Amino acid sequence: MKIKMIKICECHTGYHVPLIQTLAFRGAEYWCPYCGFTGGIFGSGMAITTNKILQERLKKYKEISENYLTARGREYAVATTHDGKIYRPPSALPDKVKALDEEYKKNWKYNQEVN
């Protein structure tokens, strides 16, 4: 039987939050959707044995943060896609898409618990 591990954020205790692997933040591959911690692939988070609760929590955080992370990643990306079209640079996106990205970033709230 293979034991699966998951990385959780070490910045808060009592509520374990799985770190999300993402390239949406410059210089970081991990992000905590609860507190905003970002860190590199080496040395970020604490690896613990996963369980059903942590797997579900990770899934829910990925779902609610998808648009936010896309918007954040477009801030410094060389290119991005939207509706099947590639935009180089992302600033060439239609104005309504850029406005929506700004809304996603503005409306993201930290300290959200999901169960």
PDB file of C-alpha atoms in Angstrom, residues 59-106:
ATOM      1  CA  LYS A  59     -10.650  20.094  -4.362  1.00  0.00           C
ATOM      2  CA  LYS A  60     -12.974  22.798  -2.993  1.00  0.00           C
ATOM      3  CA  TYR A  61     -10.194  25.381  -2.676  1.00  0.00           C
ATOM      4  CA  LYS A  62      -9.111  24.675  -6.257  1.00  0.00           C
ATOM      5  CA  GLU A  63     -12.690  25.166  -7.449  1.00  0.00           C
ATOM      6  CA  ILE A  64     -13.284  28.463  -5.676  1.00  0.00           C
ATOM      7  CA  SER A  65      -9.859  29.894  -6.538  1.00  0.00           C
ATOM      8  CA  GLU A  66      -9.644  28.890 -10.206  1.00  0.00           C
ATOM      9  CA  ASN A  67     -10.691  32.276 -11.639  1.00  0.00           C
ATOM     10  CA  TYR A  68      -8.577  34.179  -9.115  1.00  0.00           C
ATOM     11  CA  LEU A  69      -5.469  32.151  -9.912  1.00  0.00           C
ATOM     12  CA  THR A  70      -6.022  32.547 -13.655  1.00  0.00           C
ATOM     13  CA  ALA A  71      -6.323  36.309 -13.233  1.00  0.00           C
ATOM     14  CA  ARG A  72      -3.202  36.460 -11.051  1.00  0.00           C
ATOM     15  CA  GLY A  73      -1.189  34.357 -13.473  1.00  0.00           C
ATOM     16  CA  ARG A  74      -2.051  36.633 -16.381  1.00  0.00           C
ATOM     17  CA  GLU A  75      -0.346  39.558 -14.626  1.00  0.00           C
ATOM     18  CA  TYR A  76       3.083  38.437 -15.776  1.00  0.00           C
ATOM     19  CA  ALA A  77       2.474  35.667 -18.299  1.00  0.00           C
ATOM     20  CA  VAL A  78       3.984  35.907 -21.758  1.00  0.00           C
ATOM     21  CA  ALA A  79       0.793  34.519 -23.293  1.00  0.00           C
ATOM     22  CA  THR A  80      -2.615  33.272 -22.214  1.00  0.00           C
ATOM     23  CA  THR A  81      -5.620  31.604 -23.786  1.00  0.00           C
ATOM     24  CA  HIS A  82      -9.248  32.623 -23.727  1.00  0.00           C
ATOM     25  CA  ASP A  83     -12.085  30.989 -25.670  1.00  0.00           C
ATOM     26  CA  GLY A  84      -9.561  28.878 -27.548  1.00  0.00           C
ATOM     27  CA  LYS A  85      -7.529  31.854 -28.758  1.00  0.00           C
ATOM     28  CA  ILE A  86      -3.959  32.653 -27.708  1.00  0.00           C
ATOM     29  CA  TYR A  87      -3.238  36.224 -26.625  1.00  0.00           C
ATOM     30  CA  ARG A  88       0.360  37.496 -26.664  1.00  0.00           C
ATOM     31  CA  PRO A  89       0.732  39.388 -24.388  1.00  0.00           C
ATOM     32  CA  PRO A  90      -2.246  38.877 -22.051  1.00  0.00           C
ATOM     33  CA  SER A  91      -2.848  42.645 -22.159  1.00  0.00           C
ATOM     34  CA  ALA A  92      -4.250  41.974 -25.654  1.00  0.00           C
ATOM     35  CA  LEU A  93      -7.230  40.201 -24.088  1.00  0.00           C
ATOM     36  CA  PRO A  94     -10.630  41.821 -24.705  1.00  0.00           C
ATOM     37  CA  ASP A  95     -11.404  44.624 -22.257  1.00  0.00           C
ATOM     38  CA  LYS A  96     -14.348  42.724 -20.744  1.00  0.00           C
ATOM     39  CA  VAL A  97     -12.050  39.781 -19.893  1.00  0.00           C
ATOM     40  CA  LYS A  98      -9.451  42.085 -18.336  1.00  0.00           C
ATOM     41  CA  ALA A  99     -12.179  43.796 -16.299  1.00  0.00           C
ATOM     42  CA  LEU A 100     -13.467  40.430 -15.111  1.00  0.00           C
ATOM     43  CA  ASP A 101      -9.934  39.414 -14.096  1.00  0.00           C
ATOM     44  CA  GLU A 102      -9.659  42.603 -12.034  1.00  0.00           C
ATOM     45  CA  GLU A 103     -12.939  41.743 -10.314  1.00  0.00           C
ATOM     46  CA  TYR A 104     -11.728  38.235  -9.479  1.00  0.00           C
ATOM     47  CA  LYS A 105      -8.572  39.655  -7.916  1.00  0.00           C
ATOM     48  CA  LYS A 106     -10.423  42.392  -6.044  1.00  0.00           C
TER      49      LYS A 106
END
